[in-house]
XYZ file of C-alpha atoms in Angstrom:
624
model
C -8.336 12.026 -19.084
C -10.723 10.687 -16.720
C -11.690 12.320 -13.146
C -12.138 9.961 -10.165
C -12.390 12.364 -7.205
C -16.419 12.951 -7.309
C -17.118 9.179 -8.063
C -20.687 8.152 -6.376
C -19.730 5.816 -3.190
C -22.135 4.754 -0.663
C -20.763 1.766 0.841
C -17.617 0.946 3.077
C -15.002 2.541 0.498
C -17.036 6.061 1.227
C -14.529 7.432 3.915
C -11.151 7.200 1.189
C -13.027 8.209 -2.007
C -14.255 11.248 -0.180
C -11.216 11.956 0.782
C -9.221 12.224 -2.330
C -10.009 15.745 -3.191
C -7.314 16.432 0.205
C -4.708 15.995 -2.794
C -5.543 14.696 -6.346
C -2.683 13.332 -8.492
C -2.301 12.081 -11.938
C -2.247 7.915 -12.277
C -0.762 6.223 -14.945
C -3.075 2.815 -14.417
C -0.266 0.474 -15.789
C 2.253 1.545 -13.402
C 5.338 2.487 -15.188
C 7.959 0.097 -13.773
C 5.703 -2.777 -15.111
C 7.400 -2.673 -18.642
C 11.472 -2.204 -17.498
C 11.895 -3.558 -14.373
C 9.300 -6.599 -14.524
C 8.152 -7.568 -18.056
C 11.820 -6.873 -19.890
C 13.808 -9.211 -17.185
C 11.125 -12.223 -17.425
C 11.408 -11.764 -21.495
C 15.353 -12.251 -21.779
C 14.559 -15.089 -18.623
C 14.128 -13.924 -15.372
C 11.441 -16.610 -14.025
C 8.443 -15.384 -12.499
C 7.744 -15.025 -8.693
C 6.375 -17.723 -8.004
C 9.498 -19.639 -9.159
C 7.662 -21.114 -12.452
C 8.797 -20.209 -16.467
C 12.755 -20.184 -15.232
C 15.166 -20.169 -17.949
C 16.274 -23.359 -17.775
C 12.727 -24.832 -18.905
C 12.225 -21.993 -21.564
C 12.500 -22.320 -25.569
C 13.752 -19.789 -27.938
C 10.090 -18.836 -28.490
C 9.522 -17.571 -24.721
C 13.166 -16.243 -24.255
C 14.466 -12.797 -26.014
C 18.694 -12.972 -26.570
C 20.729 -10.443 -25.066
C 21.615 -8.944 -28.341
C 18.477 -8.363 -29.507
C 17.694 -5.269 -27.304
C 19.789 -3.240 -30.008
C 16.346 -4.035 -31.922
C 14.129 -3.368 -29.275
C 15.739 0.028 -28.853
C 16.038 0.729 -32.830
C 13.893 3.117 -34.257
C 10.887 1.360 -35.933
C 10.275 1.516 -38.833
C 13.834 0.178 -39.733
C 15.875 2.927 -41.208
C 13.007 5.839 -40.095
C 13.419 8.590 -37.379
C 10.950 7.535 -35.667
C 10.137 6.062 -32.534
C 11.673 2.909 -30.850
C 9.178 0.007 -30.152
C 10.382 0.352 -26.470
C 9.576 4.223 -26.421
C 5.891 3.459 -27.993
C 5.603 1.278 -25.781
C 6.334 3.431 -22.132
C 4.615 6.415 -24.206
C 1.196 4.151 -23.734
C 1.542 3.888 -20.023
C 1.163 7.715 -19.927
C 3.039 10.718 -21.985
C 2.661 13.911 -23.765
C 1.792 11.526 -26.841
C -1.189 9.447 -25.337
C -2.396 11.212 -22.136
C -6.148 9.742 -23.000
C -6.043 7.222 -20.662
C -4.588 8.684 -17.159
C -6.446 9.069 -14.226
C -6.732 12.038 -11.580
C -7.399 10.537 -8.647
C -6.399 11.158 -4.783
C -2.911 10.431 -3.487
C -4.490 8.157 -0.582
C -5.275 5.605 -2.951
C -2.551 6.107 -5.695
C -0.106 5.712 -3.176
C -1.618 2.528 -1.715
C -2.869 1.315 -5.443
C 1.023 1.467 -6.307
C 2.050 -0.779 -3.748
C -0.377 -2.977 -3.963
C 0.688 -3.309 -7.784
C 4.067 -5.019 -6.651
C 2.281 -6.980 -4.240
C 3.193 -5.366 -1.143
C 1.370 -5.373 1.163
C -0.554 -2.337 3.376
C 1.300 -3.013 6.955
C 3.028 -5.782 8.208
C 1.885 -8.094 11.044
C 4.758 -6.943 13.339
C 3.452 -2.849 12.509
C -0.309 -3.666 12.881
C 0.785 -4.799 16.690
C 2.594 -1.429 17.139
C 0.114 0.242 15.881
C -2.377 -1.425 17.956
C -5.121 -2.443 15.493
C -5.261 -6.254 16.677
C -6.709 -4.242 20.030
C -10.977 -3.719 20.133
C -10.537 -0.695 21.093
C -8.816 0.324 17.743
C -11.198 -2.196 15.593
C -12.848 0.874 13.668
C -9.391 1.956 12.133
C -8.260 -1.026 11.430
C -11.054 -1.824 9.133
C -11.082 1.759 7.757
C -7.134 0.067 6.782
C -8.489 -2.873 5.314
C -11.237 -1.411 3.174
C -8.381 0.685 2.273
C -7.830 -1.894 0.022
C -11.088 -2.084 -1.132
C -11.121 1.248 -2.613
C -7.990 0.396 -4.672
C -9.718 -2.066 -6.005
C -13.234 -0.313 -6.528
C -10.957 1.582 -8.660
C -9.264 -0.218 -10.729
C -12.778 -2.582 -11.603
C -14.100 0.637 -12.054
C -15.791 0.322 -15.938
C -13.642 2.963 -17.204
C -10.397 2.725 -15.253
C -10.692 -1.394 -16.234
C -11.547 0.070 -19.580
C -8.714 1.714 -19.813
C -6.437 -0.402 -18.385
C -7.244 -2.768 -21.196
C -7.013 -0.555 -23.690
C -3.372 0.280 -22.016
C -2.570 -3.374 -22.498
C -3.918 -4.162 -25.928
C -2.262 -1.127 -27.389
C 0.740 -2.761 -25.929
C 0.447 -6.091 -27.282
C 0.235 -4.691 -30.770
C 3.659 -3.252 -30.145
C 4.900 -6.287 -28.762
C 3.901 -7.883 -32.410
C 5.732 -5.353 -34.653
C 8.497 -6.649 -32.261
C 8.070 -9.754 -33.018
C 7.960 -9.397 -37.217
C 11.090 -7.984 -36.891
C 13.012 -10.084 -33.862
C 11.674 -13.188 -36.485
C 12.735 -11.897 -39.783
C 16.488 -10.648 -37.571
C 15.994 -14.526 -36.488
C 15.661 -16.072 -40.078
C 18.514 -14.357 -41.102
C 20.772 -15.410 -38.895
C 19.550 -19.096 -38.650
C 20.240 -19.858 -34.794
C 16.793 -19.304 -33.168
C 13.519 -20.412 -33.887
C 10.560 -17.701 -33.545
C 9.753 -15.974 -30.331
C 6.287 -14.239 -29.202
C 6.973 -11.464 -27.187
C 3.407 -10.379 -27.025
C 2.467 -14.112 -26.135
C 5.130 -13.381 -22.919
C 3.932 -10.144 -22.087
C 0.051 -11.932 -22.094
C 1.754 -14.412 -19.679
C 3.266 -11.427 -17.506
C -0.037 -9.674 -17.062
C -1.916 -12.324 -16.730
C 0.151 -13.859 -13.698
C 0.966 -10.336 -12.610
C -2.892 -9.462 -11.845
C -3.291 -13.118 -10.526
C -0.074 -12.088 -8.165
C -1.420 -8.433 -6.487
C -5.248 -9.803 -6.645
C -4.187 -12.584 -4.054
C -1.783 -10.932 -2.188
C -4.333 -7.872 -1.276
C -6.882 -10.412 -1.009
C -4.985 -13.129 1.390
C -3.759 -9.886 3.669
C -7.106 -8.328 4.064
C -9.017 -11.815 4.461
C -6.200 -13.033 7.170
C -6.760 -9.706 9.451
C -10.804 -10.279 9.185
C -10.410 -13.754 10.957
C -8.128 -12.599 13.186
C -10.056 -9.675 14.182
C -13.588 -12.132 14.200
C -12.366 -14.305 16.335
C -12.589 -12.888 19.687
C -15.358 -11.266 19.042
C -17.414 -14.346 18.434
C -15.925 -15.808 21.862
C -17.253 -12.882 23.567
C -20.916 -13.242 21.682
C -20.801 -16.935 22.367
C -19.823 -16.205 25.879
C -21.492 -13.011 26.776
C -24.830 -13.389 29.076
C -27.067 -10.434 29.103
C -29.493 -9.485 31.832
C -32.192 -9.152 29.284
C -31.465 -12.437 27.745
C -34.480 -13.660 29.480
C -36.813 -11.162 28.131
C -35.113 -12.192 24.490
C -34.126 -8.968 24.331
C -29.849 -7.838 23.564
C -28.304 -5.707 25.647
C -25.533 -2.605 24.736
C -22.840 -5.473 24.077
C -24.954 -7.875 22.064
C -25.469 -4.771 19.897
C -21.546 -3.960 19.790
C -20.590 -7.125 18.889
C -22.989 -7.991 15.834
C -22.978 -4.984 14.535
C -18.330 -5.703 14.597
C -19.009 -9.025 12.854
C -21.481 -7.880 10.138
C -18.889 -4.584 9.230
C -16.422 -7.782 8.893
C -18.401 -9.722 6.916
C -19.522 -6.679 4.765
C -15.329 -5.950 4.496
C -15.051 -9.720 3.239
C -17.788 -10.460 1.196
C -16.832 -6.758 -0.941
C -12.480 -7.899 -0.753
C -13.808 -10.856 -2.585
C -15.822 -9.857 -5.361
C -13.700 -6.985 -5.494
C -10.077 -7.624 -5.023
C -10.066 -9.214 -9.113
C -9.353 -8.169 -12.098
C -11.019 -9.383 -14.803
C -9.191 -10.032 -18.305
C -11.897 -10.197 -20.622
C -10.922 -8.564 -23.693
C -7.203 -9.103 -22.738
C -5.448 -9.974 -26.067
C -3.632 -12.780 -25.769
C -5.540 -13.999 -22.888
C -8.359 -16.969 -22.627
C -10.226 -15.506 -18.986
C -10.951 -18.666 -17.174
C -14.177 -20.754 -17.324
C -16.875 -20.311 -14.573
C -17.521 -21.830 -11.985
C -20.352 -23.605 -10.545
C -22.266 -20.042 -9.317
C -24.832 -18.142 -11.086
C -23.182 -16.754 -14.194
C -23.421 -12.993 -13.109
C -21.302 -14.526 -10.511
C -18.287 -14.340 -13.017
C -19.139 -10.723 -14.722
C -15.889 -8.790 -15.476
C -18.544 -5.677 -14.414
C -18.149 -5.341 -10.645
C -22.022 -3.836 -10.877
C -23.308 -7.063 -11.649
C -20.786 -9.626 -9.855
C -21.282 -7.337 -6.471
C -25.189 -7.848 -6.299
C -25.034 -11.437 -8.043
C -22.003 -12.484 -4.317
C -24.705 -10.829 -2.549
C -27.778 -12.890 -3.923
C -25.679 -15.742 -4.024
C -24.669 -15.405 -0.093
C -28.212 -14.716 0.888
C -29.790 -18.045 -0.474
C -27.159 -20.087 0.507
C -27.604 -18.381 4.566
C -30.927 -19.350 4.021
C -30.294 -23.241 3.116
C -28.218 -23.872 5.763
C -29.937 -22.238 8.000
C -32.850 -24.450 6.920
C -31.084 -27.741 6.749
C -29.466 -27.275 10.056
C -33.140 -27.031 11.490
C -34.519 -29.970 9.590
C -31.446 -31.454 11.254
C -32.329 -30.029 14.752
C -35.900 -32.014 14.084
C -38.071 -30.936 17.290
C -35.467 -31.341 19.476
C -34.817 -27.671 21.840
C -32.371 -26.822 23.288
C -32.118 -23.816 25.807
C -29.479 -21.574 25.008
C -28.519 -17.503 25.606
C -29.263 -14.922 22.901
C -25.096 -15.041 22.631
C -25.204 -18.152 21.524
C -28.198 -18.143 19.378
C -26.377 -14.771 17.587
C -23.375 -16.866 17.624
C -24.641 -19.877 15.567
C -26.273 -17.401 13.241
C -23.193 -16.032 12.618
C -21.198 -19.243 12.237
C -24.044 -19.887 9.396
C -23.508 -16.591 7.870
C -19.694 -17.765 7.961
C -20.098 -21.092 5.992
C -22.171 -19.805 3.232
C -19.337 -17.132 2.638
C -17.193 -19.735 2.748
C -18.598 -21.413 -0.416
C -19.563 -18.481 -2.100
C -15.738 -17.818 -1.842
C -14.605 -20.760 -3.271
C -16.957 -20.530 -6.038
C -15.941 -17.123 -7.290
C -12.457 -17.514 -6.613
C -11.383 -21.043 -5.943
C -8.531 -21.945 -3.579
C -7.164 -18.056 -3.231
C -5.564 -18.685 0.022
C -3.343 -21.503 -0.995
C 0.108 -21.268 -2.248
C 0.578 -17.604 -1.388
C 2.915 -16.387 -4.278
C 5.933 -13.915 -2.541
C 6.289 -10.312 -3.033
C 8.289 -9.771 -6.544
C 11.008 -7.783 -5.012
C 11.992 -10.198 -2.125
C 11.883 -13.069 -4.790
C 14.228 -11.019 -6.815
C 16.686 -10.823 -4.204
C 16.093 -14.445 -2.968
C 16.813 -15.262 -7.099
C 20.054 -13.024 -7.247
C 21.395 -14.656 -3.837
C 20.908 -18.146 -5.457
C 22.811 -17.280 -8.586
C 25.860 -15.355 -6.929
C 25.977 -16.086 -3.328
C 28.678 -13.203 -2.327
C 26.174 -10.502 -3.843
C 24.701 -7.863 -0.745
C 21.762 -6.017 -1.098
C 21.574 -3.066 1.798
C 21.562 0.593 2.836
C 24.681 3.100 3.292
C 23.891 4.923 7.138
C 25.332 8.135 7.903
C 26.112 9.138 11.662
C 25.918 12.896 11.328
C 25.403 13.586 15.131
C 28.240 14.074 17.348
C 28.530 14.839 21.298
C 27.479 11.382 22.128
C 30.053 8.891 24.255
C 31.175 6.341 22.932
C 28.533 3.669 24.918
C 25.702 6.078 24.756
C 26.439 5.624 20.895
C 27.100 2.154 21.203
C 23.647 1.413 23.176
C 21.790 3.619 20.625
C 23.307 1.979 17.157
C 21.743 -1.506 19.234
C 18.501 -0.074 19.750
C 18.197 1.213 16.312
C 19.671 -2.061 14.118
C 16.984 -4.167 16.513
C 14.113 -2.098 15.313
C 15.064 -1.592 11.698
C 15.422 -5.340 11.887
C 12.096 -6.329 13.032
C 10.005 -6.736 10.232
C 8.728 -9.166 7.785
C 5.796 -10.912 9.620
C 3.156 -11.556 6.568
C 5.559 -11.073 3.948
C 5.634 -14.214 2.642
C 9.722 -15.182 2.142
C 11.298 -12.228 4.444
C 12.920 -14.736 6.436
C 15.073 -16.205 3.839
C 16.582 -12.955 2.749
C 16.118 -10.616 6.082
C 20.420 -11.589 6.745
C 21.058 -10.752 3.096
C 19.999 -7.289 3.480
C 23.041 -5.425 5.486
C 23.306 -1.549 6.990
C 26.429 -0.058 5.413
C 27.237 2.696 8.553
C 29.626 5.213 7.460
C 30.734 7.852 10.518
C 30.696 11.752 9.618
C 33.023 12.625 12.548
C 36.003 10.971 10.816
C 35.053 12.775 7.309
C 34.618 16.276 9.721
C 31.073 16.702 8.794
C 29.449 18.909 11.042
C 26.497 18.432 13.047
C 23.215 16.976 10.612
C 25.279 18.102 7.375
C 23.137 16.181 4.672
C 24.652 18.263 2.065
C 28.482 16.596 2.824
C 26.817 13.568 3.442
C 25.538 13.766 -0.184
C 29.044 13.912 -1.888
C 30.466 11.858 0.182
C 27.680 9.079 -0.710
C 28.482 9.270 -4.443
C 31.375 9.675 -4.438
C 31.885 6.642 -2.910
C 29.047 4.738 -3.730
C 28.483 5.130 -7.091
C 31.701 3.417 -9.292
C 31.232 5.925 -12.282
C 29.724 9.073 -13.295
C 26.339 7.460 -14.894
C 25.722 6.194 -11.509
C 26.007 2.776 -11.798
C 26.339 0.870 -8.223
C 29.162 -1.560 -7.926
C 28.559 -2.157 -3.676
C 25.344 -3.685 -3.438
C 24.023 -0.696 -2.243
C 20.855 1.207 -3.197
C 21.855 3.830 -5.166
C 18.246 5.689 -5.140
C 18.488 6.838 -1.281
C 20.899 6.779 1.591
C 19.727 6.710 5.466
C 21.284 9.299 8.261
C 20.634 9.636 11.987
C 20.860 13.114 12.334
C 20.475 15.195 15.189
C 16.183 14.459 15.644
C 16.877 10.639 14.728
C 19.188 10.403 17.469
C 16.841 12.063 20.058
C 13.699 9.893 18.358
C 15.206 7.140 20.137
C 16.666 8.493 23.614
C 13.646 11.100 24.491
C 10.769 12.075 24.526
C 11.184 15.210 22.611
C 9.003 13.658 19.548
C 6.184 11.911 21.752
C 3.157 13.379 22.173
C 0.197 13.484 24.374
C -2.459 13.446 21.553
C -4.397 10.573 21.671
C -5.572 10.593 18.388
C -2.233 9.328 16.991
C -1.518 6.095 17.503
C 1.752 5.235 20.071
C 3.185 2.967 17.399
C 3.276 5.853 14.314
C 5.452 8.330 16.906
C 8.468 5.935 17.703
C 12.117 6.097 16.757
C 12.749 6.994 12.571
C 15.783 7.560 11.128
C 16.350 10.569 8.113
C 16.425 9.275 4.186
C 17.701 11.314 1.809
C 16.971 11.386 -1.966
C 21.024 12.054 -3.450
C 20.030 13.290 -6.995
C 17.793 15.507 -5.374
C 18.211 19.417 -5.965
C 16.523 22.348 -4.859
C 17.021 24.314 -7.627
C 15.404 21.982 -10.201
C 13.053 20.879 -7.922
C 10.672 17.404 -8.713
C 8.514 16.959 -11.630
C 5.194 17.713 -10.111
C 5.634 19.782 -7.142
C 1.660 19.658 -6.738
C 1.692 16.440 -6.073
C 4.348 16.664 -2.844
C 4.369 20.087 -1.327
C 6.958 20.833 0.389
C 9.000 18.047 -0.501
C 12.620 18.760 0.556
C 14.281 16.014 -0.837
C 14.342 14.254 2.828
C 12.403 12.379 5.044
C 12.142 10.613 8.421
C 11.005 7.796 8.395
C 10.300 5.255 11.207
C 13.214 2.583 12.035
C 10.940 -0.533 11.373
C 9.724 0.572 8.070
C 13.555 0.642 6.445
C 13.656 -2.882 4.693
C 10.103 -4.102 4.238
C 8.433 -1.025 3.379
C 10.933 1.789 2.695
C 13.827 -0.730 1.047
C 10.866 -2.388 -0.883
C 9.194 0.000 -2.623
C 13.091 1.028 -3.620
C 13.219 -1.124 -5.196
C 10.731 -2.024 -6.991
C 10.804 1.308 -8.595
C 7.540 2.016 -7.414
C 8.087 5.528 -6.331
C 10.505 7.512 -4.611
C 10.880 9.314 -1.399
C 8.679 12.433 -3.385
C 6.092 9.430 -3.649
C 5.935 9.022 -0.051
C 6.291 12.595 1.464
C 2.398 13.334 1.068
C 1.757 10.217 3.381
C 4.303 11.682 6.039
C 3.835 15.723 5.994
C 0.896 15.267 8.056
C 2.594 13.258 11.004
C 2.973 15.402 13.833
C 7.059 15.187 13.149
C 6.738 14.561 9.626
C 7.586 11.196 9.522
C 6.222 8.357 7.457
C 4.938 5.791 9.049
C 3.281 3.885 6.343
C -0.415 4.094 4.430
C -2.566 6.869 6.629
C -6.027 6.987 6.540
C -8.127 10.087 5.962
C -9.148 9.848 9.285
C -5.367 10.577 9.827
C -5.428 14.057 8.193
C -8.284 14.856 10.337
C -6.653 13.579 13.420
C -3.526 15.688 12.959
C -5.370 18.882 12.638
C -7.701 18.076 15.993
C -4.868 19.477 18.164
C -4.911 22.739 16.561
C -8.521 22.155 15.951
C -8.795 22.281 19.834
C -6.553 24.891 20.119
C -8.698 27.609 18.169
C -11.614 26.462 19.284
C -10.374 27.275 23.172
C -9.039 30.410 22.493
C -11.868 30.679 20.401
C -14.194 30.413 23.385
C -11.189 32.304 25.770
C -12.112 35.045 24.055
C -15.977 34.905 23.798
C -14.944 34.178 28.001
C -13.101 37.470 28.047
C -15.486 39.421 26.045
C -18.447 38.731 28.102
C -15.950 39.442 31.236
C -14.968 42.666 29.811
C -18.451 43.692 28.875
C -19.550 43.027 32.470
C -16.666 44.967 33.848
C -17.438 47.615 32.006
C -21.458 47.787 33.223
C -20.060 47.259 36.979
C -17.796 50.352 36.138
C -20.200 52.647 34.568
C -22.526 51.152 37.642
C -19.941 52.897 40.035
C -18.914 55.728 38.005
C -22.408 56.361 38.010
C -23.170 56.257 41.694
C -20.011 57.988 42.965
C -21.358 61.189 40.282
C -24.727 60.881 41.796
C -23.592 61.689 45.539
C -20.999 64.187 43.895
C -23.850 66.129 42.335
């Protein structure tokens, strides 16, 4: 098991790597849901998220028959009592039988990695604005969110981690080849279907999956870098400093150019870090190198990164020199701001060239988030199918008008999602909330247990937990008294200036219906204090919480560590190490204040004692 907690890092991702010891967790590099939730449906005919490889365009060699699932689940070798091919594949991802390629990393990196693995962007455009990350005064926090993505791919590109992931893929590929032998023998006997290669399908799927996850993550980072950079460039060009005549930059020049440099470093690292090289992957032919230097296409990030930086420097000098030649003897009086602006634009031009050499047209034709593509596909195949969440009213005492007004505000907040999540507009109308009024069933105030019982009895179709109502069965929502108050009062607001106002908006309660407090969870050390429920910001219900659940990327217990340090223990999306520091800052200030008061009181006490002693001595002297 590889310990990534102590990785050496002196780059812009150090904030994230150095905070890993706050909550170490075990990471299965190849996410477990990749097989059952994504690859197997693809092998049986489901198209990829970009619409390619649809069942209509595939042959016997690229499609499994439904009845062949029995062969997949049968003991292997046939007639033995040994594990099936599917069990062997699952164990390779990380189990008691095969734990050699597991890694210990910080929850801060692992949680974002699980999200990015599913192509789910870290923060939607609405939430970005809601958190105020588009404001100039919050650029440092915005950059931290962007560098968090870089920290994830730096982890995946670590030479040991990259080797572990490749080996896991190859071991699974070998198992699929064993399955192919059985399937093709069976097909030959039946005489109905031609030969099939599940191993080849595995290569096709994983190549697509890596393309999808890197493309979406890279596009998200670059889009926000460009949005942040635009106003800074314009301000720099327009700025006229009082020291311009002396040729000296002022504080504004320094501030703006420093911000531009940080944005450049972020986008440069995004270009060469957010990649998943597949050299050494069985069944995969890596793309041919482009027109840049050979080292630019090296699978080793420790070689690829310096090559990118060197190529950027060379092209920057070339562009600058070419423009000097074009200008010739022409001279034009410019302010320092205009000069710095032109220099920045030359750097950006050079950077775009290197990006094109390495990544090609990586920002074109963005693949939708797979969970969105899946819902869209299901709707195309069955127009009557519904998707959604059950939501229980567990608070009483409101008038009908008060409750109606609350529901309007809540549903407006919940429905405000999807900007930046490709394809979201096509499924928004298909995601429904199914309300259950606890008053009508005699539920007591905040009676979660009663709601859990009702949910399982009503929305599960049978004892196996199969759901026939189109509702997600791994959780339901509830409006408890705290949720109602979060929208109608200031009870859950805080005056702590270190918490972004957007992280203190109204919330709902998410409940795991299967959680048993006596049994607990499998890894309580990775979700300390988890109780089977968690408050979630209303605007995160669909594009974040629901997305992660239907992708089977995580359960509520996996999100709880991101909520437990919030002042109100509310899940508010991906967090930063800074958030942890800020949440304790109020306590720290209180403690510091009390210590200071204690010191002052001690000195006052000593002073009073001295004064009293002098008075007593003076009185005694007079008496005697």
